[in-house]
Amino acid sequence: MTTRIPQLQRFFYSHYFFGGLRQAIGVLMPALVLAGLFQMYAIGMISAIGAACVAIIDQPGGPRRYGTNGMLAAILLGSLTAFVTGLASSHSLLIWFTVPLLCFVFSMFTVFGKQGGLLGFACLLIMTLTMRVPLAPHEVLEHTLYSFAGGAFYFVYSFAMHRLLWHREEQQALSVALFATADYMAARSRFYDVNSDLEASYRALIRAQADMTDKHQAARDTVLRELPKGHGHADRLRTASLNVFIDMVALLDSLVATHTDYATLRRSLPDSDILVFARDALQKLSMNVARIALNIARDKHVKERNSVKAELRAIEYELEKYRAGGMVERDPEIYALLVQVLRRLRNATRLVDRMAEHISHTPNAELVDMRLEKSLDRFLSRKKWRLGMLTSNLRLDSSHFRYASRVAIAALLAMSLTAALSHVDVLERMVPGLSAHSYWIVLTILVVMKPGFALTRQRNGWRLAGTLIGCVLALVLFNVTQSVNVYLAVLIICCVLGYSLIQVNFMGAAIFNTLFVLLVFHFLSPTTNAVIGERLIDTFVGCSLALLCSYILPWWEHRYMSSLARAAKKANQEFFKAGLRYAELSRAQTAAHTGLDGSRTLSAQDLKDLDDEQHEAEVHWRVARKNMHIAFSNFASAFYRMMDEPIRRQANVPELNNLLIQNHVLASQITSAIPVLAGLVSVPEGIRKSLDAVSLSLSDQEADPPASIETEGELATLAYPLRQMVKASQLIRQEMRGLDAASHDPA
């Protein structure tokens, strides 16, 4: 990206690295203390395993309340899993029944979303690491208690760290969201570059927007969880973070609130410098946002920015030339569009400068938008776990059921394969690791297999490459030095980076996790390096089984695309309705306060009620906009996952691609048009009919838009958005009908 902030610098100041460091310390501490001070190596390892499983839930960038509840659930369910697995470990037939059953049950936890998937994986991890050594019945309870103690220690440690470093976590979540916003702005600037391919630029923009939506929601859930209640130091810090977040969302609105027909713009103004100035201005603003993000992550109060005044004044000069040349009369819509671009760049500049002010001086005790203070909690994500969500998915047409079945079958095949090969003397001599560390194969399957085929195949390649590189690095390290201190330092570094990279770079995480595991086994058995080959072979076998089992009861993305497309359309429809309601009440409010309606004089209480109703409508519109972004992000992410699957498993690609584009166009133009509609004294007939046509098309009814609409004065700024909205809604209706027909066609 053109933000020019080095990726390594962004990573080391992010909550990914900070969270990885916190997790690594919490996991390694029980082992280092018990083994280093008391020589209790076995107990230290068991406690570290219990802590590691709880640490999986303690992911950076999420709601703290869900993390706390998830860690408590991991302690209880993980201890229960360790107890059950320990009892079954000494019985060959019972362990064959227990492991696939637990794999199925905990893989079904994906019905509860990302947090449920993490909890399920944590329990499966403790199951896999418990089955590595058969336990006698009298050892099971002791093993479970040590594991429980390790998990409880990590919970207390994590809770204390969060209480002490809460502001740091807010800053880092906000910084990641700002970096994603800067990347989105850089992707958007390429549309003004006449030398860039529009189709490629659009794909990059959609991916950047989907990623930005996720980062914004994570920041929203972190920053808005605890609002300022007073004027103390902690409340001033919360207010500063909240002000930056509010301006970041406003900046996004200003950017999204237009979808220019860039192809027409390039044809109409192929050699215009105004496109170059707009591109440069957006790129500079992107760099400014990235610098603000870095300063927030570093907790530095430095105001660094690139001024865009030169670009804005150059655009003003070009617009003046176009106006003098008669463009206003000759092509009013293009001129109005260029004026909108200038206005939005000005507004974006103001918001970026204000964000810099929030972090460059002593935090202000007041919010930049006091009206939002009581309604901010409505923007938080809320999830409920119900047993019915689990039982209702116990059917063959459920993607979660199919995924859980695949994992259980793969685990059963892995256990069967290792048991069969362990009885073949020749193969056992050739491949000794298949019996010594057979649980590595099951662990590889659990790490690699995901509900989607494309993601499983992708992680397969990353896991294999990461394991190979990690094994080579371990071999080099063991031959270069025999220093225990060097090994311990590398082990700690690998643990930190393994946790830090798991959400950023899976292959990098696989490299450091492999090196970490090999160092642990080297400490346990320093006389041989055979474990390196065993690790590589077991990983290869596990990846092969995972890929093979991905074809068992597969759930291809195209089966879910229709429902995601409908969800995106419905979210846009709700966004449009909420916007019309907000605009209507805004006009009524303006008329009541200025006396323009002339119908009657409202009392002070009536005016207050009208103001409250208008504010409620505005908040509802903002919430609908957030929901629209999330629905569109889900649709776009699933579409691109489908495009990574085999070609013969891709269905209705042209229709889905058009729906993706038109939903984006519609949402952008709704965001652009509603504030203008809210500022009108009255809605002219042509514009009203156009709005009705959009509403009818989104309701899957025939619509007859007017041939022309009013374009005098300020209404010219509505002409292009309304035409785009009408066109997009009609195309959405057309493509949805084609998609529904294709889904019911047996061919």
XYZ file of C-alpha atoms in Angstrom:
747
model
C 0.000 0.000 0.000
C 1.018 3.603 -0.481
C 0.927 4.385 3.238
C 4.734 3.908 3.316
C 4.583 2.556 6.857
C 6.774 -0.586 6.915
C 4.743 -3.729 7.504
C 7.126 -4.938 10.221
C 6.709 -1.662 12.080
C 2.948 -1.955 11.825
C 3.104 -5.529 13.099
C 5.371 -4.933 16.094
C 3.192 -2.046 17.310
C -0.081 -3.908 16.694
C -2.262 -5.776 19.146
C -1.289 -8.973 17.321
C 2.293 -8.799 18.610
C 1.228 -7.359 21.960
C -1.356 -10.135 22.376
C 1.144 -12.784 21.277
C 3.644 -11.527 23.856
C 0.973 -11.607 26.566
C -0.090 -15.128 25.594
C 3.477 -16.449 25.399
C 4.361 -15.125 28.857
C 1.200 -16.591 30.363
C 1.806 -19.999 28.775
C 5.534 -20.284 29.442
C 5.508 -18.970 32.998
C 4.062 -22.120 34.677
C 6.532 -24.349 32.834
C 9.553 -22.112 33.502
C 8.728 -21.654 37.194
C 7.855 -25.281 37.964
C 10.635 -26.767 35.854
C 13.339 -24.156 36.454
C 12.855 -23.611 40.185
C 11.357 -26.864 41.425
C 12.516 -29.355 38.733
C 8.865 -30.418 38.264
C 9.186 -30.885 34.509
C 6.141 -33.084 33.897
C 3.841 -30.958 36.050
C 5.154 -27.796 34.423
C 4.414 -29.132 30.934
C 0.884 -30.228 31.875
C 0.164 -26.823 33.431
C 1.551 -25.070 30.357
C -0.765 -27.155 28.162
C -3.765 -26.078 30.256
C -2.643 -22.452 30.021
C -2.085 -22.749 26.254
C -5.647 -23.945 25.687
C -7.099 -21.001 27.622
C -4.743 -18.620 25.779
C -6.373 -19.609 22.475
C -9.528 -17.783 23.584
C -7.589 -14.703 24.685
C -7.382 -13.253 21.176
C -6.539 -9.564 20.653
C -9.032 -7.121 19.186
C -12.277 -8.645 20.448
C -14.915 -7.856 23.079
C -13.383 -8.277 26.532
C -16.571 -9.715 28.051
C -16.720 -12.491 25.475
C -13.039 -13.233 26.039
C -13.568 -13.571 29.791
C -16.571 -15.856 29.407
C -14.765 -17.861 26.738
C -11.705 -18.395 28.953
C -13.895 -19.577 31.837
C -15.642 -21.989 29.479
C -12.243 -23.178 28.195
C -11.070 -23.898 31.742
C -14.174 -25.958 32.572
C -14.641 -27.739 29.243
C -10.891 -28.186 28.796
C -10.565 -29.814 32.214
C -13.522 -32.076 31.462
C -11.963 -32.988 28.109
C -8.614 -33.761 29.739
C -10.359 -35.990 32.292
C -12.378 -37.928 29.698
C -9.423 -38.298 27.332
C -7.150 -39.366 30.198
C -9.591 -42.090 31.261
C -9.851 -43.366 27.689
C -6.128 -43.110 26.877
C -5.213 -46.440 28.470
C -7.953 -48.347 26.625
C -7.206 -48.846 22.927
C -10.826 -49.357 21.868
C -12.233 -46.636 24.114
C -9.788 -43.997 22.823
C -10.799 -44.853 19.263
C -14.394 -44.072 20.186
C -13.657 -41.038 22.374
C -11.382 -39.029 20.069
C -13.678 -38.990 16.966
C -16.678 -38.258 19.195
C -14.946 -35.289 20.848
C -13.744 -34.098 17.429
C -17.333 -34.095 16.181
C -18.830 -32.398 19.251
C -16.263 -29.618 19.532
C -16.123 -29.031 15.768
C -19.869 -28.371 15.944
C -19.062 -25.346 18.123
C -18.522 -23.394 14.897
C -22.299 -22.765 14.983
C -21.532 -20.199 17.705
C -19.293 -18.179 15.413
C -15.622 -17.328 15.721
C -15.559 -17.451 19.520
C -17.256 -20.853 19.498
C -14.764 -22.156 16.957
C -11.859 -21.027 19.146
C -13.379 -22.698 22.203
C -13.891 -25.921 20.291
C -10.324 -25.882 19.009
C -8.965 -25.207 22.519
C -10.751 -28.297 23.831
C -9.548 -30.383 20.883
C -5.981 -29.195 21.477
C -6.028 -30.299 25.108
C -7.579 -33.606 23.986
C -4.762 -34.183 21.487
C -1.985 -33.297 23.931
C -3.546 -35.462 26.662
C -3.727 -38.561 24.459
C 0.013 -38.390 23.671
C 0.847 -40.606 26.700
C -1.547 -43.262 28.085
C -2.512 -42.437 31.658
C -3.226 -44.952 34.390
C -6.598 -44.455 36.130
C -4.965 -43.095 39.296
C -3.043 -40.504 37.250
C -6.053 -39.033 35.449
C -7.368 -36.870 38.273
C -3.904 -35.552 39.071
C -3.302 -34.721 35.385
C -6.669 -32.941 35.180
C -5.967 -30.875 38.303
C -2.588 -29.732 36.967
C -4.188 -28.790 33.656
C -6.982 -26.944 35.483
C -4.415 -25.080 37.595
C -2.532 -23.979 34.470
C -5.721 -22.713 32.850
C -6.807 -20.939 36.047
C -3.386 -19.307 36.336
C -3.615 -17.989 32.779
C -7.121 -16.644 33.412
C -6.004 -14.699 36.492
C -2.870 -13.495 34.700
C -4.828 -12.377 31.618
C -7.500 -10.655 33.719
C -4.817 -8.710 35.587
C -3.063 -7.727 32.340
C -6.311 -6.494 30.817
C -7.119 -4.438 33.894
C -3.675 -2.856 33.917
C -3.286 -2.328 30.161
C -6.869 -1.610 29.084
C -5.987 1.712 27.441
C -3.099 0.132 25.554
C -5.460 -2.494 24.160
C -7.938 0.198 23.068
C -5.148 2.097 21.339
C -3.919 -0.955 19.468
C -7.379 -2.044 18.325
C -8.014 1.509 17.144
C -4.631 1.599 15.407
C -5.339 -1.608 13.454
C -8.704 -0.194 12.335
C -7.045 3.051 11.230
C -4.395 1.157 9.256
C -7.198 -0.766 7.516
C -8.925 2.551 6.754
C -5.678 3.916 5.295
C -5.348 0.822 3.097
C -8.931 1.307 1.914
C -8.229 4.956 1.052
C -5.107 3.944 -0.888
C -7.132 1.347 -2.810
C -9.784 3.951 -3.573
C -7.224 6.446 -4.864
C -6.278 4.067 -7.695
C -9.665 4.631 -9.338
C -8.519 8.139 -10.237
C -5.386 6.749 -11.917
C -6.171 6.490 -15.631
C -3.369 3.934 -16.038
C -4.824 1.440 -13.566
C -7.224 -1.339 -14.568
C -10.710 -0.605 -13.252
C -11.647 -4.265 -12.731
C -8.482 -5.024 -10.769
C -8.891 -1.820 -8.758
C -12.458 -2.742 -7.925
C -11.494 -6.223 -6.706
C -8.779 -4.707 -4.512
C -11.268 -2.167 -3.139
C -13.857 -4.819 -2.208
C -11.232 -6.913 -0.417
C -9.927 -3.840 1.417
C -13.471 -2.867 2.434
C -14.248 -6.367 3.744
C -11.056 -6.367 5.811
C -11.736 -2.837 7.040
C -15.271 -3.773 8.139
C -13.905 -6.559 10.354
C -11.264 -4.291 11.874
C -13.801 -1.528 12.513
C -16.141 -3.922 14.302
C -13.263 -5.197 16.469
C -12.352 -1.605 17.355
C -16.014 -0.808 17.977
C -16.369 -3.725 20.391
C -13.195 -2.689 22.215
C -13.584 1.101 22.390
C -17.323 1.241 23.051
C -17.473 -1.456 25.732
C -16.856 1.000 28.562
C -17.867 4.591 27.900
C -16.535 7.591 29.878
C -18.666 8.402 32.911
C -16.819 11.345 34.423
C -13.849 13.653 33.929
C -11.020 11.706 35.539
C -7.805 10.742 33.784
C -9.150 7.350 32.673
C -12.324 8.973 31.332
C -10.271 11.536 29.382
C -8.300 8.698 27.797
C -11.534 6.894 26.908
C -12.962 10.099 25.452
C -9.880 10.633 23.277
C -10.107 7.085 21.898
C -13.832 7.483 21.339
C -13.337 10.783 19.509
C -10.805 9.212 17.167
C -13.176 6.296 16.549
C -16.138 8.596 15.807
C -14.087 10.630 13.338
C -12.737 7.437 11.746
C -16.287 6.227 11.094
C -17.251 9.672 9.787
C -14.231 9.555 7.471
C -15.353 6.175 6.171
C -18.848 7.558 5.559
C -17.387 10.460 3.618
C -15.373 8.071 1.441
C -18.093 5.484 0.878
C -20.746 8.119 0.201
C -20.069 8.050 -3.514
C -19.653 5.522 -6.244
C -18.466 7.364 -9.286
C -18.850 5.915 -12.736
C -15.106 6.015 -13.182
C -15.262 4.647 -16.723
C -17.531 7.540 -17.781
C -15.390 10.003 -15.871
C -12.268 8.775 -17.658
C -14.011 9.008 -21.015
C -15.376 12.483 -20.296
C -12.147 13.854 -18.816
C -9.355 11.611 -20.144
C -6.589 14.201 -19.864
C -7.913 16.183 -16.926
C -5.498 17.065 -14.149
C -8.397 16.985 -11.715
C -8.206 13.164 -11.599
C -4.493 13.326 -10.827
C -5.070 15.845 -8.041
C -7.869 13.742 -6.541
C -5.632 10.646 -6.632
C -2.725 12.462 -4.989
C -4.967 14.001 -2.337
C -6.389 10.607 -1.360
C -2.932 9.051 -1.246
C -1.661 11.832 1.017
C -4.684 11.508 3.280
C -4.077 7.763 3.388
C -0.494 8.351 4.546
C -1.741 10.823 7.166
C -4.216 8.268 8.558
C -1.476 5.618 8.634
C 0.810 7.966 10.575
C -1.985 8.706 13.038
C -2.481 4.951 13.454
C 1.224 4.434 14.114
C 1.355 7.310 16.603
C -1.631 5.865 18.469
C 0.002 2.425 18.552
C 3.264 3.953 19.826
C 1.356 6.207 22.256
C 3.123 9.252 20.849
C 1.589 12.706 20.722
C 3.184 13.820 17.475
C 1.280 15.604 14.759
C 2.804 14.532 11.459
C 0.946 15.035 8.226
C 1.205 15.845 4.556
C -0.816 18.889 3.597
C -3.325 18.447 0.766
C -4.070 22.159 0.421
C -2.171 22.322 -2.866
C -4.260 19.512 -4.382
C -7.529 20.999 -3.124
C -6.724 24.425 -4.518
C -5.659 22.871 -7.815
C -9.028 21.068 -8.015
C -10.799 24.353 -7.248
C -8.865 26.010 -10.068
C -9.759 23.225 -12.516
C -13.431 23.431 -11.523
C -13.403 27.173 -12.092
C -12.009 26.573 -15.586
C -14.743 24.011 -16.304
C -17.425 26.377 -15.040
C -16.078 29.203 -17.186
C -16.018 26.826 -20.147
C -19.741 26.131 -19.813
C -19.689 22.662 -18.255
C -22.436 23.650 -15.799
C -24.873 24.161 -18.682
C -23.421 21.516 -21.021
C -22.948 18.642 -18.553
C -24.357 19.619 -15.138
C -24.218 16.109 -13.661
C -20.496 15.632 -14.339
C -19.799 19.083 -12.913
C -21.915 18.334 -9.828
C -20.041 15.042 -9.425
C -16.677 16.820 -9.493
C -17.961 19.333 -6.946
C -18.961 16.420 -4.702
C -15.490 14.929 -5.007
C -13.979 18.237 -3.901
C -16.399 18.578 -0.990
C -15.684 15.066 0.236
C -11.955 15.576 0.010
C -12.331 18.754 2.045
C -14.446 16.945 4.614
C -11.989 14.048 4.743
C -9.122 16.495 5.265
C -10.982 18.149 8.131
C -11.658 14.795 9.809
C -8.066 13.592 9.417
C -6.744 16.862 10.865
C -9.163 16.563 13.782
C -8.046 12.980 14.462
C -4.472 14.244 14.592
C -5.571 16.926 17.064
C -7.134 14.280 19.334
C -3.753 12.597 19.843
C -1.419 15.585 19.653
C -2.601 17.458 22.756
C -4.007 16.757 26.193
C -7.133 14.610 25.779
C -10.336 16.610 25.630
C -12.990 15.677 28.167
C -15.833 16.235 25.703
C -17.040 14.014 22.888
C -17.032 15.474 19.390
C -20.646 14.329 19.026
C -22.459 14.468 22.350
C -25.716 13.207 20.816
C -24.240 9.746 20.284
C -23.108 9.145 23.851
C -26.265 7.372 25.030
C -26.750 5.345 21.861
C -23.245 4.022 21.229
C -23.938 0.669 22.897
C -26.327 -0.187 20.052
C -23.371 -0.481 17.686
C -21.780 -3.322 19.653
C -21.908 -6.913 18.439
C -23.993 -9.167 20.660
C -23.916 -12.940 20.534
C -25.961 -15.474 22.433
C -25.087 -19.108 22.824
C -28.106 -21.396 22.901
C -28.144 -25.180 22.974
C -30.814 -25.072 20.272
C -28.265 -23.613 17.844
C -26.252 -26.816 18.267
C -29.084 -29.339 18.096
C -30.831 -27.637 15.176
C -27.706 -28.126 13.051
C -27.561 -31.892 13.567
C -28.708 -32.542 10.020
C -27.003 -33.471 6.783
C -27.808 -30.191 5.010
C -25.974 -28.178 7.691
C -22.482 -26.954 6.797
C -21.470 -27.204 10.460
C -22.607 -30.847 10.676
C -20.700 -31.725 7.525
C -17.557 -30.028 8.779
C -17.743 -31.810 12.146
C -18.268 -35.134 10.364
C -15.212 -34.546 8.175
C -13.028 -33.763 11.178
C -14.232 -36.854 13.063
C -13.635 -39.110 10.043
C -10.172 -37.620 9.456
C -9.225 -38.175 13.120
C -10.458 -41.782 12.937
C -8.455 -42.390 9.758
C -5.335 -40.898 11.356
C -5.621 -43.173 14.389
C -6.306 -46.190 12.185
C -3.333 -45.430 9.948
C -0.857 -44.992 12.791
C -2.121 -48.140 14.524
C -1.822 -50.169 11.328
C 1.664 -48.904 10.454
C 2.943 -49.387 13.988
C 2.400 -53.145 13.561
C 4.415 -53.274 10.342
C 8.043 -53.666 11.404
C 9.566 -52.529 8.123
C 7.506 -49.362 7.962
C 8.083 -48.719 11.628
C 11.833 -48.778 11.082
C 11.466 -46.512 8.024
C 8.984 -44.115 9.635
C 9.534 -44.279 13.402
C 7.648 -41.073 14.158
C 4.317 -42.576 13.170
C 4.141 -44.455 16.464
C 6.212 -42.175 18.696
C 4.233 -38.993 18.066
C 1.102 -40.165 16.286
C -0.929 -37.458 18.006
C 0.911 -34.929 15.791
C -1.061 -36.245 12.827
C -4.369 -35.622 14.630
C -3.152 -32.190 15.740
C -2.210 -31.286 12.152
C -5.669 -32.299 10.963
C -7.351 -30.154 13.617
C -5.198 -27.138 12.751
C -5.529 -27.429 8.983
C -9.158 -28.473 8.467
C -11.628 -25.610 8.169
C -15.313 -25.521 7.157
C -14.474 -24.174 3.683
C -12.606 -26.256 1.111
C -10.579 -23.318 -0.216
C -9.356 -22.310 3.238
C -8.446 -25.924 4.087
C -6.425 -26.281 0.888
C -4.753 -22.923 1.486
C -3.816 -23.741 5.084
C -2.583 -27.142 3.908
C 0.042 -25.541 1.705
C 0.986 -22.989 4.340
C 1.298 -25.652 7.035
C 3.502 -27.889 4.887
C 5.754 -25.037 3.802
C 5.981 -23.645 7.341
C 6.818 -27.051 8.813
C 9.499 -27.685 6.204
C 11.137 -24.301 6.797
C 10.886 -24.750 10.576
C 12.511 -28.173 10.406
C 15.365 -26.813 8.270
C 15.900 -23.907 10.692
C 15.906 -26.301 13.653
C 18.465 -28.542 11.953
C 20.681 -25.548 11.223
C 20.346 -24.260 14.799
C 21.226 -27.621 16.353
C 24.346 -27.888 14.187
C 25.502 -24.292 14.646
C 25.436 -24.118 18.449
C 25.013 -26.349 21.484
C 24.301 -23.482 23.886
C 21.299 -24.118 26.108
C 20.896 -20.381 26.688
C 20.630 -19.762 22.939
C 18.071 -22.550 22.634
C 16.002 -21.081 25.474
C 16.099 -17.572 23.968
C 15.065 -18.883 20.538
C 12.307 -20.962 22.161
C 10.814 -17.899 23.860
C 11.052 -15.812 20.681
C 9.388 -18.565 18.655
C 6.573 -18.883 21.186
C 5.881 -15.140 21.053
C 5.972 -14.957 17.252
C 3.944 -18.160 16.869
C 1.089 -16.655 18.874
C 1.477 -13.220 17.271
C 1.367 -14.377 13.640
C -1.506 -16.841 13.872
C -4.047 -14.218 12.704
C -1.678 -12.367 10.380
C 0.449 -14.942 8.570
C -0.425 -18.621 9.033
C 2.718 -19.896 7.314
C 4.909 -17.689 9.497
C 3.089 -18.991 12.570
C 3.668 -22.573 11.359
C 7.414 -21.891 10.993
C 7.838 -20.571 14.529
C 5.480 -23.106 16.113
C 7.416 -25.942 14.455
C 10.731 -24.552 15.705
C 9.226 -24.073 19.183
C 7.993 -27.688 19.392
C 11.286 -29.102 18.129
C 13.199 -27.078 20.736
C 10.914 -28.382 23.493
C 11.573 -31.985 22.446
C 15.277 -31.235 22.119
C 15.326 -30.164 25.769
C 13.579 -33.431 26.683
C 15.860 -35.579 24.492
C 19.010 -33.654 23.513
C 20.916 -36.685 22.186
C 18.976 -37.106 18.930
C 17.509 -34.989 16.144
C 15.244 -37.751 14.859
C 12.241 -35.760 16.072
C 12.799 -33.312 13.179
C 12.121 -35.977 10.567
C 9.217 -37.329 12.609
C 7.631 -33.886 12.759
C 7.971 -33.409 9.013
C 6.557 -36.847 8.158
C 3.640 -36.572 10.582
C 2.763 -33.124 9.233
C 2.818 -34.415 5.668
C 0.552 -37.358 6.594
C -1.820 -35.106 8.523
C -2.064 -32.564 5.699
C -2.688 -35.353 3.172
C -5.503 -36.812 5.273
C -7.005 -33.357 5.841
C -7.028 -32.603 2.118
C -8.418 -36.054 1.286
C -11.207 -35.765 3.860
C -12.131 -32.306 2.561
C -13.923 -34.157 -0.258
C -16.097 -36.061 2.236
C -19.485 -34.357 2.582
C -18.028 -31.132 1.162
C -19.838 -27.867 1.615
C -19.029 -25.658 -1.334
C -19.413 -21.927 -0.945
C -21.873 -21.622 -3.851
C -24.525 -23.386 -1.755
C -24.528 -20.495 0.689
C -24.106 -17.632 -1.764
C -27.821 -17.145 -2.467
C -28.656 -16.586 1.196
C -25.717 -14.195 1.607
C -26.809 -12.255 -1.479
C -30.338 -12.003 -0.080
C -28.940 -10.858 3.281
C -26.907 -8.134 1.556
C -29.953 -7.015 -0.415
C -32.123 -6.973 2.717
C -29.501 -4.984 4.633
C -29.405 -2.426 1.805
C -33.195 -2.285 1.805
C -33.283 -1.633 5.566
C -30.536 0.957 5.145
C -32.563 2.717 2.450
C -35.784 2.699 4.508
C -34.011 3.979 7.605
C -32.378 6.716 5.519
C -35.704 7.867 4.073
C -37.197 7.998 7.558
C -34.241 10.009 8.838
C -34.450 12.437 5.902
C -38.197 12.871 6.360
C -37.891 13.678 10.066
C -34.959 16.006 9.406
C -37.081 18.022 6.965
C -39.942 18.087 9.464
C -37.571 19.195 12.220
C -36.157 22.015 10.094
C -39.626 23.156 9.085
C -40.884 23.097 12.688
C -37.953 25.105 14.055
C -37.990 27.670 11.238
C -41.763 27.867 10.860
C -41.596 26.981 7.180
C -44.470 24.511 7.381
C -46.936 27.231 8.381
C -49.473 24.688 9.528
C -49.370 25.178 13.255
C -47.142 26.310 16.066
C -45.594 23.452 18.014
C -45.140 23.617 21.757
C -41.728 23.314 23.347
C -42.531 19.727 24.367
C -43.624 18.846 20.830
C -40.408 20.309 19.449
C -38.388 18.291 21.966
C -40.277 15.121 21.043
C -39.656 15.803 17.370
C -35.944 16.379 18.038
C -35.747 13.111 19.985
C -37.561 11.257 17.217
C -35.229 12.706 14.597
C -32.175 11.739 16.660
C -33.538 8.223 17.103
C -34.056 7.947 13.345
C -30.483 9.113 12.727
C -29.078 6.522 15.139
C -31.241 3.835 13.521
C -29.864 4.838 10.123
C -26.289 4.607 11.414
C -26.939 1.168 12.904
C -28.525 0.060 9.616
C -25.442 1.328 7.797
C -23.188 -0.723 10.077
C -25.322 -3.810 9.465
C -25.162 -3.154 5.736
C -21.360 -3.035 5.819
C -21.226 -6.318 7.741
C -23.679 -8.082 5.404
C -21.798 -6.849 2.350
C -18.477 -7.915 3.877
C -19.830 -11.423 4.527
C -21.107 -11.646 0.945
C -17.850 -10.404 -0.577
C -15.660 -12.671 1.571
C -17.718 -15.750 0.686
C -17.655 -14.848 -3.016
C -13.870 -14.590 -3.086
C -13.571 -17.844 -1.128
C -15.741 -19.484 -3.776
C -13.460 -18.126 -6.482
C -10.562 -19.968 -4.806
C -12.394 -23.291 -5.075
C -12.194 -25.627 -8.125
C -13.799 -24.080 -11.203
C -16.378 -26.842 -11.503
C -17.555 -25.968 -7.982
C -18.168 -22.311 -8.837
C -21.766 -21.488 -9.725
C -23.536 -18.354 -10.955
C -20.305 -16.356 -10.990
C -21.518 -13.576 -13.372
C -24.754 -13.078 -11.417
C -23.011 -13.038 -8.048
C -20.296 -10.696 -9.295
C -22.924 -8.277 -10.621
C -24.837 -8.492 -7.354
C -21.665 -7.713 -5.467
C -20.999 -4.663 -7.615
C -24.566 -3.357 -7.625
C -25.009 -3.769 -3.861
C -21.841 -1.751 -3.395
C -23.070 0.906 -5.825
C -26.482 1.074 -4.148
C -25.046 1.388 -0.640
C -22.616 4.096 -1.734
C -25.305 6.169 -3.425
C -27.721 5.795 -0.497
C -24.984 7.140 1.785
C -24.457 9.985 -0.678
C -28.097 10.909 -1.302
C -29.707 10.714 2.148
C -27.885 13.706 3.714
C -28.828 15.816 0.671
C -32.447 14.691 0.939
C -32.423 15.547 4.650
C -31.358 19.115 3.820
C -34.147 19.803 1.294
C -37.166 21.879 2.176
C -39.381 19.580 0.098
C -38.898 16.648 -2.258
C -39.743 17.407 -5.910
C -42.035 15.070 -7.805
C -39.377 13.520 -10.049
C -37.049 12.749 -7.152
C -39.903 11.284 -5.105
C -40.869 8.978 -7.974
C -37.251 7.861 -8.334
C -37.125 7.012 -4.623
C -40.375 5.084 -4.948
C -38.913 3.158 -7.903
C -35.898 2.145 -5.822
C -38.156 1.015 -2.978
C -40.348 -1.047 -5.320
C -37.385 -2.695 -7.035
C -35.856 -3.692 -3.698
C -39.243 -5.161 -2.752
C -39.106 -7.243 -5.966
C -41.920 -5.303 -7.633
C -42.180 -3.660 -11.027
C -41.031 -0.059 -10.982
C -41.490 2.759 -13.469
C -38.893 5.461 -12.762
C -39.432 8.930 -14.263
C -37.716 9.760 -17.532
C -36.195 12.913 -16.053
C -35.709 14.451 -12.631
C -35.107 17.941 -11.352
C -31.485 19.107 -11.658
C -31.694 22.804 -10.782
C -29.218 24.181 -8.259
C -28.476 21.850 -5.338
C -30.727 19.178 -6.866
C -28.025 18.533 -9.461
C -26.015 16.773 -6.747
C -28.905 14.281 -6.398
C -29.259 13.498 -10.088
C -26.342 11.114 -10.463
C -26.838 9.249 -7.143
C -30.555 8.756 -7.836
C -29.992 7.434 -11.341
C -27.359 5.056 -10.004
C -29.685 3.929 -7.201
C -32.524 3.250 -9.627
C -30.254 1.382 -12.009
C -28.577 -0.622 -9.226
C -31.869 -1.607 -7.571
C -33.298 -2.774 -10.900
C -30.177 -4.792 -11.670
C -30.245 -6.326 -8.174
C -33.860 -7.352 -8.730
C -32.988 -8.809 -12.122
C -29.909 -10.703 -10.916
C -31.695 -12.038 -7.819
C -34.440 -13.460 -10.012
C -31.830 -15.066 -12.243
C -30.033 -16.452 -9.193
C -33.247 -17.884 -7.757
C -34.106 -19.461 -11.107
C -30.632 -20.991 -11.368
C -30.816 -22.405 -7.833
C -34.097 -24.180 -8.659
C -32.874 -25.467 -12.023
C -31.670 -29.094 -11.714
C -29.232 -28.508 -14.589
